[in-house]
Amino acid sequence: MPVLVMKFGGTSVATLDRIRRAAKRVAVEVSKGYDVIVIVSAMSGKTNELVGWVNETSPFYDAREYDAVVSSGENVTAGLMALTLQEMEVPARSWQGWQVPLLTTSAHGAARIEDIPPANIMQKFGEGMRVAVVAGFQGISPEGRITTLGRGGSDTTAVAFAAAFEAERCDIYTDVDGVYTTDPRVCAKARKLDRIAFEEMLELASLGAKVLQTRSVELAMRYNVKLRVLSSFEEPSDEAGTLVCGEDQIMESNIVSGVAFSREEAKVTLVTIADQPGIAAAIFGTLAEAGVNVDMIVQNVSETDYQGHEGRVTDMTFSCPTDQLKRAEKALEAARDAGRLKFDQLWAETDVAKVSVVGIGMRSHAGVAAKMFETLAAENINIKVIATSEIKISVLIERKYLELAVQALHDAFELERA
Amino acid sequence: MPVLVMKFGGTSVATLDRIRRAAKRVAVEVSKGYDVIVIVSAMSGKTNELVGWVNETSPFYDAREYDAVVSSGENVTAGLMALTLQEMEVPARSWQGWQVPLLTTSAHGAARIEDIPPANIMQKFGEGMRVAVVAGFQGISPEGRITTLGRGGSDTTAVAFAAAFEAERCDIYTDVDGVYTTDPRVCAKARKLDRIAFEEMLELASLGAKVLQTRSVELAMRYNVKLRVLSSFEEPSDEAGTLVCGEDQIMESNIVSGVAFSREEAKVTLVTIADQPGIAAAIFGTLAEAGVNVDMIVQNVSETDYQGHEGRVTDMTFSCPTDQLKRAEKALEAARDAGRLKFDQLWAETDVAKVSVVGIGMRSHAGVAAKMFETLAAENINIKVIATSEIKISVLIERKYLELAVQALHDAFELERA
């Protein structure tokens, strides 16, 4: 029988009632003829309680014990979900990570999945079990200890199972009903996408659309796992949610699929620095050591004998998350004090935001950038920094224009139309 | 290094503070040179929460899923205890049942321990680990599924580990400070015993002294594990608690060690039954089928042609827990209606209590029964039923005399003196 993977996050299994509602959706898929692997998170709030206890007990905790404690939340949900399904007369059993086994590296708290041998679960499917309820977010290390997968681990567990079992699809049930052309709270015309390509989803995820964790999308892309995001709080249907899939499965797509944005950006300009080979490496090496996630980078004018300086000088501008700005400033000034960098001034702006248009159609269509810049110009929005990739164009603008920019771009690229 | 097993029940690990207090006691034993195996229960209340969820989800639950859910409580405590010890710079790690492994039968919810191969934990002791914190109450079945041991399982886990690791002693930390000559709430002169023999402890446990589960005492006796019961809420000392041990380790004991009692007894007499071979089997077979735990049994007068009946007739008296009386009456009357039993009347008394004196010294000393009966007679307490074993004499009396009887016997056998 074909295998389907269904993943329910913490809010979808927060109470016994919600577990029952989720189980009903599983039962529907079983009745369609699927053998189902259900990946569950801990009941929402439970993991935080456990993490709180660990932190209170031991601020610099042994990550192996952290994993042993924290993984217990998912085990509880897995057992309760299996019991709920059994009550509905669906043959089900729970599997903890070590029972599957889900083999991981030994990097406790942030382990990577190495392998999921499907033999044990497949054998039970062969014996009549219809649903394997797997505790998400956890595995077992080569040393036989429990590991957890770190941030986004449950989505990643689901995709990894779908790959290992060659599942027909991996359905991620969450508290939003799909992926939108942009955030509906910012643009009322935002439209739910029926399909989106992996690459687009990756750009949207890393740009702050918090529907799916980047890591799970990467994995799905690598193994070509069809990923569907849908709400566990709406009536199910075959058209529900958004399918994240390969480009080849998207027949005709808009040139631009969505407008993403991020409010928490800071812009830093180093003014009048000596323009020598290795200067960029010196600046961004310093920032990387300080743990600053630099996003956009622009090198400005490069002149000779600029404002009385000898030799070639330049300005360098970059953006980073607002909450890393202080750290960036400190690191750069320390490097200047130590003589490793030379610059006249450091200008920081914190009232900026990033707006991006994303779409695989850009590869084959020229003029997207021009249209974007014209649209913003028509609204008198000044562009401070521009960065582009193959399927994305991002600009930094004043934060107060963010909503206006998103709405104008959504209109200009006609995203309300399918 | 010698191994010590220490077991902490739910109230002893109910909060992070109590876990810390327990960990301090463990650290003291480590500093004395022991390698320590700590058995922990779930934080008190946690198991009830989990059991509640299971029952609400599935009234006739799959015991395998019950075990998977309920065992998670102990896992949390084990991890937190290991972290607490690490904070005290004691090398410790947690072990879940399947990691040890603690091998059990497949009787989920009431599994029996089959074996505890000590190799894994001993290897870690060899590598410098000083404390193995083991989640109590759980193991793994031959099918690789999590099992729980059922009632009293944590005490039993502790004793089984002590046997498997040839531990010097097994310390059971609980909320009472030891085993007493009788219940101090009934007799103010009750004295804590320094030592008590396994057999005596078994009689006391099954008579309702709820300090240790019968099963763990049986296991300790079989493997000659020295068992110490002591309070986790009192200052520790070498004289703390009560040592439960082989008779050979009790130099000079009183003839009687304790006075046990049980309030919830009912007495049933079947009047004028045909005294034929097999009649006792018919009566007690009927009761066993109905799930009635019969305790004392006495067959009274046996006469010919008694009160107009032909052939030999007799009366049969037995005792059972009060809350099983209705069931017993119903079963016996149904058997009479079905023609499987013949008796004229069924007399039930519910205002009775059982008082017992227990002591291995009885084996070598005559006159204990006589002294017991004299003592009760001197207080005008009528004895309704008598039953004896090698190291115990039990009587049923009117419940209103219970306190008086216990105090008189405690005095008569001079139990306040060591």
PDB file of C-alpha atoms in Angstrom, chain B residues 146-402:
ATOM      1  CA  ILE B 146       8.634  -0.607  26.757  1.00  0.00           C
ATOM      2  CA  THR B 147       7.083  -2.398  29.709  1.00  0.00           C
ATOM      3  CA  THR B 148       6.137  -1.234  33.174  1.00  0.00           C
ATOM      4  CA  LEU B 149       6.329  -3.422  36.232  1.00  0.00           C
ATOM      5  CA  GLY B 150       3.041  -2.635  37.891  1.00  0.00           C
ATOM      6  CA  ARG B 151       2.368  -1.946  41.528  1.00  0.00           C
ATOM      7  CA  GLY B 152       5.432  -1.584  43.712  1.00  0.00           C
ATOM      8  CA  GLY B 153       7.563  -1.725  40.600  1.00  0.00           C
ATOM      9  CA  SER B 154      10.078   0.891  41.693  1.00  0.00           C
ATOM     10  CA  ASP B 155      10.980  -0.918  44.925  1.00  0.00           C
ATOM     11  CA  THR B 156      11.260  -4.127  42.934  1.00  0.00           C
ATOM     12  CA  THR B 157      13.488  -2.451  40.339  1.00  0.00           C
ATOM     13  CA  ALA B 158      15.809  -1.318  43.119  1.00  0.00           C
ATOM     14  CA  VAL B 159      16.075  -4.762  44.710  1.00  0.00           C
ATOM     15  CA  ALA B 160      16.591  -6.446  41.334  1.00  0.00           C
ATOM     16  CA  PHE B 161      19.463  -4.048  40.560  1.00  0.00           C
ATOM     17  CA  ALA B 162      20.993  -4.719  43.976  1.00  0.00           C
ATOM     18  CA  ALA B 163      20.854  -8.453  43.244  1.00  0.00           C
ATOM     19  CA  ALA B 164      22.215  -8.145  39.697  1.00  0.00           C
ATOM     20  CA  PHE B 165      25.108  -5.878  40.760  1.00  0.00           C
ATOM     21  CA  GLU B 166      25.742  -7.699  44.062  1.00  0.00           C
ATOM     22  CA  ALA B 167      25.269  -4.391  45.818  1.00  0.00           C
ATOM     23  CA  GLU B 168      26.394  -4.008  49.388  1.00  0.00           C
ATOM     24  CA  ARG B 169      22.956  -2.646  50.305  1.00  0.00           C
ATOM     25  CA  CYS B 170      19.760  -1.336  48.785  1.00  0.00           C
ATOM     26  CA  ASP B 171      18.511   1.861  50.472  1.00  0.00           C
ATOM     27  CA  ILE B 172      14.839   2.655  49.924  1.00  0.00           C
ATOM     28  CA  TYR B 173      14.192   6.342  50.651  1.00  0.00           C
ATOM     29  CA  THR B 174      10.568   7.018  51.428  1.00  0.00           C
ATOM     30  CA  ASP B 175       8.394   9.301  53.543  1.00  0.00           C
ATOM     31  CA  VAL B 176       8.550   7.166  56.719  1.00  0.00           C
ATOM     32  CA  ASP B 177      11.707   6.733  58.735  1.00  0.00           C
ATOM     33  CA  GLY B 178      11.615   2.964  59.087  1.00  0.00           C
ATOM     34  CA  VAL B 179       9.613  -0.048  60.152  1.00  0.00           C
ATOM     35  CA  TYR B 180       7.885   0.191  63.535  1.00  0.00           C
ATOM     36  CA  THR B 181       6.789  -2.387  66.071  1.00  0.00           C
ATOM     37  CA  THR B 182       3.294  -1.179  65.274  1.00  0.00           C
ATOM     38  CA  ASP B 183       1.552   1.896  63.861  1.00  0.00           C
ATOM     39  CA  PRO B 184       2.578   4.883  66.048  1.00  0.00           C
ATOM     40  CA  ARG B 185      -0.800   6.484  65.408  1.00  0.00           C
ATOM     41  CA  VAL B 186      -2.466   3.588  67.232  1.00  0.00           C
ATOM     42  CA  CYS B 187       0.123   2.928  69.909  1.00  0.00           C
ATOM     43  CA  ALA B 188       2.251   5.804  71.194  1.00  0.00           C
ATOM     44  CA  LYS B 189       4.860   3.389  72.525  1.00  0.00           C
ATOM     45  CA  ALA B 190       5.599   2.053  69.015  1.00  0.00           C
ATOM     46  CA  ARG B 191       9.350   1.808  68.488  1.00  0.00           C
ATOM     47  CA  LYS B 192      11.349   1.940  65.272  1.00  0.00           C
ATOM     48  CA  LEU B 193      13.088  -1.358  64.625  1.00  0.00           C
ATOM     49  CA  ASP B 194      16.794  -1.269  63.751  1.00  0.00           C
ATOM     50  CA  ARG B 195      16.556  -4.613  62.031  1.00  0.00           C
ATOM     51  CA  ILE B 196      13.826  -6.940  60.914  1.00  0.00           C
ATOM     52  CA  ALA B 197      13.996 -10.317  59.182  1.00  0.00           C
ATOM     53  CA  PHE B 198      12.743 -10.727  55.620  1.00  0.00           C
ATOM     54  CA  GLU B 199      10.039 -13.181  56.727  1.00  0.00           C
ATOM     55  CA  GLU B 200       8.770 -10.790  59.365  1.00  0.00           C
ATOM     56  CA  MET B 201       8.735  -7.921  56.893  1.00  0.00           C
ATOM     57  CA  LEU B 202       6.738 -10.046  54.463  1.00  0.00           C
ATOM     58  CA  GLU B 203       4.134 -10.803  57.110  1.00  0.00           C
ATOM     59  CA  LEU B 204       3.985  -7.152  58.104  1.00  0.00           C
ATOM     60  CA  ALA B 205       3.768  -5.958  54.494  1.00  0.00           C
ATOM     61  CA  SER B 206       0.957  -8.326  53.608  1.00  0.00           C
ATOM     62  CA  LEU B 207      -0.786  -7.380  56.846  1.00  0.00           C
ATOM     63  CA  GLY B 208      -1.006  -3.792  55.768  1.00  0.00           C
ATOM     64  CA  ALA B 209       2.194  -2.042  56.926  1.00  0.00           C
ATOM     65  CA  LYS B 210       2.651  -0.116  53.685  1.00  0.00           C
ATOM     66  CA  VAL B 211       6.364   0.570  53.938  1.00  0.00           C
ATOM     67  CA  LEU B 212       7.623  -1.858  51.314  1.00  0.00           C
ATOM     68  CA  GLN B 213       5.819  -3.745  48.590  1.00  0.00           C
ATOM     69  CA  THR B 214       5.632  -7.488  49.278  1.00  0.00           C
ATOM     70  CA  ARG B 215       7.140  -8.279  45.895  1.00  0.00           C
ATOM     71  CA  SER B 216      10.333  -6.362  46.565  1.00  0.00           C
ATOM     72  CA  VAL B 217      10.782  -8.051  49.967  1.00  0.00           C
ATOM     73  CA  GLU B 218      10.322 -11.494  48.424  1.00  0.00           C
ATOM     74  CA  LEU B 219      12.945 -10.690  45.824  1.00  0.00           C
ATOM     75  CA  ALA B 220      15.337  -9.337  48.464  1.00  0.00           C
ATOM     76  CA  MET B 221      14.888 -12.492  50.507  1.00  0.00           C
ATOM     77  CA  ARG B 222      15.519 -14.763  47.532  1.00  0.00           C
ATOM     78  CA  TYR B 223      18.764 -12.974  46.588  1.00  0.00           C
ATOM     79  CA  ASN B 224      19.704 -12.064  50.155  1.00  0.00           C
ATOM     80  CA  VAL B 225      19.799  -8.330  49.377  1.00  0.00           C
ATOM     81  CA  LYS B 226      20.211  -6.152  52.466  1.00  0.00           C
ATOM     82  CA  LEU B 227      17.371  -3.696  52.280  1.00  0.00           C
ATOM     83  CA  ARG B 228      17.287  -0.477  54.285  1.00  0.00           C
ATOM     84  CA  VAL B 229      14.144   1.630  54.597  1.00  0.00           C
ATOM     85  CA  LEU B 230      14.731   5.235  55.604  1.00  0.00           C
ATOM     86  CA  SER B 231      13.257   8.695  55.299  1.00  0.00           C
ATOM     87  CA  SER B 232      14.472  11.163  52.704  1.00  0.00           C
ATOM     88  CA  PHE B 233      13.239  13.992  54.930  1.00  0.00           C
ATOM     89  CA  GLU B 234      15.479  13.317  57.943  1.00  0.00           C
ATOM     90  CA  GLU B 235      19.154  13.894  58.486  1.00  0.00           C
ATOM     91  CA  PRO B 236      21.020  10.828  57.255  1.00  0.00           C
ATOM     92  CA  SER B 237      23.107   8.695  59.597  1.00  0.00           C
ATOM     93  CA  ASP B 238      24.403   5.144  59.653  1.00  0.00           C
ATOM     94  CA  GLU B 239      21.744   4.204  62.197  1.00  0.00           C
ATOM     95  CA  ALA B 240      18.915   5.724  60.174  1.00  0.00           C
ATOM     96  CA  GLY B 241      15.968   3.616  59.131  1.00  0.00           C
ATOM     97  CA  THR B 242      15.400  -0.093  59.425  1.00  0.00           C
ATOM     98  CA  LEU B 243      17.526  -2.821  57.905  1.00  0.00           C
ATOM     99  CA  VAL B 244      15.545  -5.695  56.411  1.00  0.00           C
ATOM    100  CA  CYS B 245      17.891  -8.668  56.287  1.00  0.00           C
ATOM    101  CA  GLY B 246      18.396 -12.384  56.760  1.00  0.00           C
ATOM    102  CA  GLU B 247      17.754 -13.890  60.194  1.00  0.00           C
ATOM    103  CA  ASP B 248      21.437 -14.695  60.493  1.00  0.00           C
ATOM    104  CA  GLN B 249      22.189 -10.974  60.623  1.00  0.00           C
ATOM    105  CA  ILE B 250      19.873 -10.362  63.546  1.00  0.00           C
ATOM    106  CA  MET B 251      21.906 -11.286  66.625  1.00  0.00           C
ATOM    107  CA  GLU B 252      19.294 -11.365  69.298  1.00  0.00           C
ATOM    108  CA  SER B 253      15.738 -10.658  68.474  1.00  0.00           C
ATOM    109  CA  ASN B 254      12.620 -10.358  70.514  1.00  0.00           C
ATOM    110  CA  ILE B 255      10.273 -13.300  70.249  1.00  0.00           C
ATOM    111  CA  VAL B 256       7.703 -10.984  68.795  1.00  0.00           C
ATOM    112  CA  SER B 257       8.888  -8.174  66.500  1.00  0.00           C
ATOM    113  CA  GLY B 258       5.671  -6.355  65.820  1.00  0.00           C
ATOM    114  CA  VAL B 259       1.952  -6.095  66.101  1.00  0.00           C
ATOM    115  CA  ALA B 260       0.229  -5.660  62.757  1.00  0.00           C
ATOM    116  CA  PHE B 261      -3.410  -4.978  62.146  1.00  0.00           C
ATOM    117  CA  SER B 262      -5.983  -4.421  59.471  1.00  0.00           C
ATOM    118  CA  ARG B 263      -9.247  -2.575  59.983  1.00  0.00           C
ATOM    119  CA  GLU B 264     -10.997  -3.432  56.759  1.00  0.00           C
ATOM    120  CA  GLU B 265     -11.931  -7.016  57.446  1.00  0.00           C
ATOM    121  CA  ALA B 266     -15.267  -8.743  57.030  1.00  0.00           C
ATOM    122  CA  LYS B 267     -16.198 -12.110  58.504  1.00  0.00           C
ATOM    123  CA  VAL B 268     -18.575 -14.489  56.752  1.00  0.00           C
ATOM    124  CA  THR B 269     -20.047 -17.670  58.205  1.00  0.00           C
ATOM    125  CA  LEU B 270     -21.940 -20.223  56.165  1.00  0.00           C
ATOM    126  CA  VAL B 271     -24.241 -22.000  58.601  1.00  0.00           C
ATOM    127  CA  THR B 272     -25.247 -25.651  58.407  1.00  0.00           C
ATOM    128  CA  ILE B 273     -23.628 -26.863  55.263  1.00  0.00           C
ATOM    129  CA  ALA B 274     -23.383 -30.468  54.222  1.00  0.00           C
ATOM    130  CA  ASP B 275     -19.958 -31.704  55.331  1.00  0.00           C
ATOM    131  CA  GLN B 276     -18.882 -33.676  52.313  1.00  0.00           C
ATOM    132  CA  PRO B 277     -15.545 -34.170  50.614  1.00  0.00           C
ATOM    133  CA  GLY B 278     -14.990 -31.291  48.221  1.00  0.00           C
ATOM    134  CA  ILE B 279     -17.244 -28.848  49.989  1.00  0.00           C
ATOM    135  CA  ALA B 280     -14.342 -26.512  50.927  1.00  0.00           C
ATOM    136  CA  ALA B 281     -13.117 -26.607  47.346  1.00  0.00           C
ATOM    137  CA  ALA B 282     -16.607 -25.722  46.113  1.00  0.00           C
ATOM    138  CA  ILE B 283     -16.887 -22.741  48.455  1.00  0.00           C
ATOM    139  CA  PHE B 284     -13.451 -21.277  47.916  1.00  0.00           C
ATOM    140  CA  GLY B 285     -13.399 -22.071  44.227  1.00  0.00           C
ATOM    141  CA  THR B 286     -16.579 -20.012  43.882  1.00  0.00           C
ATOM    142  CA  LEU B 287     -14.998 -17.145  45.819  1.00  0.00           C
ATOM    143  CA  ALA B 288     -11.749 -17.263  43.840  1.00  0.00           C
ATOM    144  CA  GLU B 289     -13.681 -17.095  40.586  1.00  0.00           C
ATOM    145  CA  ALA B 290     -15.457 -14.007  41.914  1.00  0.00           C
ATOM    146  CA  GLY B 291     -12.076 -12.408  42.671  1.00  0.00           C
ATOM    147  CA  VAL B 292     -12.503 -12.444  46.449  1.00  0.00           C
ATOM    148  CA  ASN B 293      -9.240 -12.518  48.411  1.00  0.00           C
ATOM    149  CA  VAL B 294     -10.020 -14.881  51.243  1.00  0.00           C
ATOM    150  CA  ASP B 295      -7.668 -14.503  54.183  1.00  0.00           C
ATOM    151  CA  MET B 296      -8.443 -16.590  57.288  1.00  0.00           C
ATOM    152  CA  ILE B 297     -10.466 -19.807  57.050  1.00  0.00           C
ATOM    153  CA  VAL B 298     -11.903 -21.775  59.949  1.00  0.00           C
ATOM    154  CA  GLN B 299     -14.121 -24.833  59.841  1.00  0.00           C
ATOM    155  CA  ASN B 300     -16.230 -25.122  62.973  1.00  0.00           C
ATOM    156  CA  VAL B 301     -18.137 -27.951  64.638  1.00  0.00           C
ATOM    157  CA  SER B 302     -18.892 -31.033  62.643  1.00  0.00           C
ATOM    158  CA  GLU B 303     -21.785 -33.098  63.978  1.00  0.00           C
ATOM    159  CA  THR B 304     -24.175 -35.798  62.873  1.00  0.00           C
ATOM    160  CA  ASP B 305     -27.875 -35.102  62.530  1.00  0.00           C
ATOM    161  CA  TYR B 306     -27.488 -31.495  63.618  1.00  0.00           C
ATOM    162  CA  GLN B 307     -30.778 -29.629  64.019  1.00  0.00           C
ATOM    163  CA  GLY B 308     -32.770 -32.104  62.045  1.00  0.00           C
ATOM    164  CA  HIS B 309     -30.345 -32.348  59.103  1.00  0.00           C
ATOM    165  CA  GLU B 310     -29.468 -35.756  57.820  1.00  0.00           C
ATOM    166  CA  GLY B 311     -25.812 -36.697  57.448  1.00  0.00           C
ATOM    167  CA  ARG B 312     -22.795 -34.705  58.617  1.00  0.00           C
ATOM    168  CA  VAL B 313     -23.098 -30.934  58.639  1.00  0.00           C
ATOM    169  CA  THR B 314     -20.674 -28.158  59.522  1.00  0.00           C
ATOM    170  CA  ASP B 315     -20.190 -24.367  59.627  1.00  0.00           C
ATOM    171  CA  MET B 316     -17.515 -22.599  57.605  1.00  0.00           C
ATOM    172  CA  THR B 317     -16.105 -19.171  58.507  1.00  0.00           C
ATOM    173  CA  PHE B 318     -13.755 -16.995  56.509  1.00  0.00           C
ATOM    174  CA  SER B 319     -12.567 -13.409  56.368  1.00  0.00           C
ATOM    175  CA  CYS B 320     -12.055 -11.093  53.393  1.00  0.00           C
ATOM    176  CA  PRO B 321     -11.537  -7.347  52.797  1.00  0.00           C
ATOM    177  CA  THR B 322     -14.689  -5.356  53.611  1.00  0.00           C
ATOM    178  CA  ASP B 323     -14.988  -3.970  50.099  1.00  0.00           C
ATOM    179  CA  GLN B 324     -15.177  -7.498  48.664  1.00  0.00           C
ATOM    180  CA  LEU B 325     -17.974  -8.644  50.972  1.00  0.00           C
ATOM    181  CA  LYS B 326     -20.862  -7.837  48.610  1.00  0.00           C
ATOM    182  CA  ARG B 327     -19.146  -9.724  45.816  1.00  0.00           C
ATOM    183  CA  ALA B 328     -18.574 -12.731  48.108  1.00  0.00           C
ATOM    184  CA  GLU B 329     -22.203 -12.829  49.233  1.00  0.00           C
ATOM    185  CA  LYS B 330     -23.492 -12.574  45.681  1.00  0.00           C
ATOM    186  CA  ALA B 331     -21.213 -15.354  44.429  1.00  0.00           C
ATOM    187  CA  LEU B 332     -22.117 -17.735  47.245  1.00  0.00           C
ATOM    188  CA  GLU B 333     -25.850 -17.137  46.915  1.00  0.00           C
ATOM    189  CA  ALA B 334     -25.686 -17.602  43.170  1.00  0.00           C
ATOM    190  CA  ALA B 335     -23.876 -20.922  43.720  1.00  0.00           C
ATOM    191  CA  ARG B 336     -26.606 -21.986  46.148  1.00  0.00           C
ATOM    192  CA  ASP B 337     -29.356 -20.992  43.702  1.00  0.00           C
ATOM    193  CA  ALA B 338     -27.595 -22.981  41.000  1.00  0.00           C
ATOM    194  CA  GLY B 339     -27.491 -26.026  43.291  1.00  0.00           C
ATOM    195  CA  ARG B 340     -23.699 -26.126  43.497  1.00  0.00           C
ATOM    196  CA  LEU B 341     -23.629 -25.329  47.228  1.00  0.00           C
ATOM    197  CA  LYS B 342     -26.003 -26.100  50.123  1.00  0.00           C
ATOM    198  CA  PHE B 343     -26.148 -23.976  53.238  1.00  0.00           C
ATOM    199  CA  ASP B 344     -28.916 -22.694  55.486  1.00  0.00           C
ATOM    200  CA  GLN B 345     -27.730 -19.201  56.237  1.00  0.00           C
ATOM    201  CA  LEU B 346     -25.012 -16.722  55.454  1.00  0.00           C
ATOM    202  CA  TRP B 347     -23.943 -14.511  58.332  1.00  0.00           C
ATOM    203  CA  ALA B 348     -21.780 -11.509  57.535  1.00  0.00           C
ATOM    204  CA  GLU B 349     -20.071  -9.274  60.063  1.00  0.00           C
ATOM    205  CA  THR B 350     -18.406  -6.078  58.941  1.00  0.00           C
ATOM    206  CA  ASP B 351     -17.436  -4.623  62.304  1.00  0.00           C
ATOM    207  CA  VAL B 352     -14.361  -6.803  62.741  1.00  0.00           C
ATOM    208  CA  ALA B 353     -10.643  -6.189  62.587  1.00  0.00           C
ATOM    209  CA  LYS B 354      -7.591  -8.407  62.410  1.00  0.00           C
ATOM    210  CA  VAL B 355      -4.705  -8.160  64.848  1.00  0.00           C
ATOM    211  CA  SER B 356      -1.520 -10.189  64.418  1.00  0.00           C
ATOM    212  CA  VAL B 357       1.691 -10.664  66.325  1.00  0.00           C
ATOM    213  CA  VAL B 358       4.687 -11.437  64.114  1.00  0.00           C
ATOM    214  CA  GLY B 359       8.137 -12.699  65.009  1.00  0.00           C
ATOM    215  CA  ILE B 360      10.703 -15.209  63.854  1.00  0.00           C
ATOM    216  CA  GLY B 361      11.381 -15.912  67.554  1.00  0.00           C
ATOM    217  CA  MET B 362       8.094 -17.811  67.716  1.00  0.00           C
ATOM    218  CA  ARG B 363       9.695 -20.702  65.908  1.00  0.00           C
ATOM    219  CA  SER B 364      11.809 -21.484  68.930  1.00  0.00           C
ATOM    220  CA  HIS B 365       9.587 -20.187  71.704  1.00  0.00           C
ATOM    221  CA  ALA B 366       6.363 -21.836  72.833  1.00  0.00           C
ATOM    222  CA  GLY B 367       3.655 -19.943  74.610  1.00  0.00           C
ATOM    223  CA  VAL B 368       3.284 -16.944  72.328  1.00  0.00           C
ATOM    224  CA  ALA B 369      -0.268 -17.870  71.366  1.00  0.00           C
ATOM    225  CA  ALA B 370      -1.229 -18.506  74.947  1.00  0.00           C
ATOM    226  CA  LYS B 371       0.188 -15.176  76.036  1.00  0.00           C
ATOM    227  CA  MET B 372      -1.660 -13.398  73.215  1.00  0.00           C
ATOM    228  CA  PHE B 373      -5.007 -14.996  74.124  1.00  0.00           C
ATOM    229  CA  GLU B 374      -4.522 -14.297  77.841  1.00  0.00           C
ATOM    230  CA  THR B 375      -3.706 -10.673  77.137  1.00  0.00           C
ATOM    231  CA  LEU B 376      -6.844 -10.197  75.069  1.00  0.00           C
ATOM    232  CA  ALA B 377      -8.967 -12.077  77.605  1.00  0.00           C
ATOM    233  CA  ALA B 378      -7.665  -9.822  80.387  1.00  0.00           C
ATOM    234  CA  GLU B 379      -9.079  -6.884  78.411  1.00  0.00           C
ATOM    235  CA  ASN B 380     -12.390  -8.731  77.868  1.00  0.00           C
ATOM    236  CA  ILE B 381     -11.812  -8.863  74.129  1.00  0.00           C
ATOM    237  CA  ASN B 382     -13.581 -11.787  72.511  1.00  0.00           C
ATOM    238  CA  ILE B 383     -11.683 -13.688  69.803  1.00  0.00           C
ATOM    239  CA  LYS B 384     -13.846 -14.593  66.805  1.00  0.00           C
ATOM    240  CA  VAL B 385     -11.394 -16.417  64.562  1.00  0.00           C
ATOM    241  CA  ILE B 386      -7.811 -17.579  65.017  1.00  0.00           C
ATOM    242  CA  ALA B 387      -5.273 -18.351  62.307  1.00  0.00           C
ATOM    243  CA  THR B 388      -1.591 -19.108  62.684  1.00  0.00           C
ATOM    244  CA  SER B 389       1.516 -19.506  60.583  1.00  0.00           C
ATOM    245  CA  GLU B 390       5.041 -20.377  61.598  1.00  0.00           C
ATOM    246  CA  ILE B 391       5.927 -16.817  62.605  1.00  0.00           C
ATOM    247  CA  LYS B 392       2.513 -15.176  63.007  1.00  0.00           C
ATOM    248  CA  ILE B 393      -0.679 -15.474  65.041  1.00  0.00           C
ATOM    249  CA  SER B 394      -3.722 -13.570  63.802  1.00  0.00           C
ATOM    250  CA  VAL B 395      -7.093 -13.084  65.439  1.00  0.00           C
ATOM    251  CA  LEU B 396     -10.314 -11.453  64.333  1.00  0.00           C
ATOM    252  CA  ILE B 397     -11.918  -9.269  67.007  1.00  0.00           C
ATOM    253  CA  GLU B 398     -14.623  -6.624  67.172  1.00  0.00           C
ATOM    254  CA  ARG B 399     -13.320  -3.508  65.482  1.00  0.00           C
ATOM    255  CA  LYS B 400     -14.056  -1.236  68.421  1.00  0.00           C
ATOM    256  CA  TYR B 401     -11.421  -3.107  70.465  1.00  0.00           C
ATOM    257  CA  LEU B 402      -8.685  -2.738  67.839  1.00  0.00           C
TER     258      LEU B 402
END
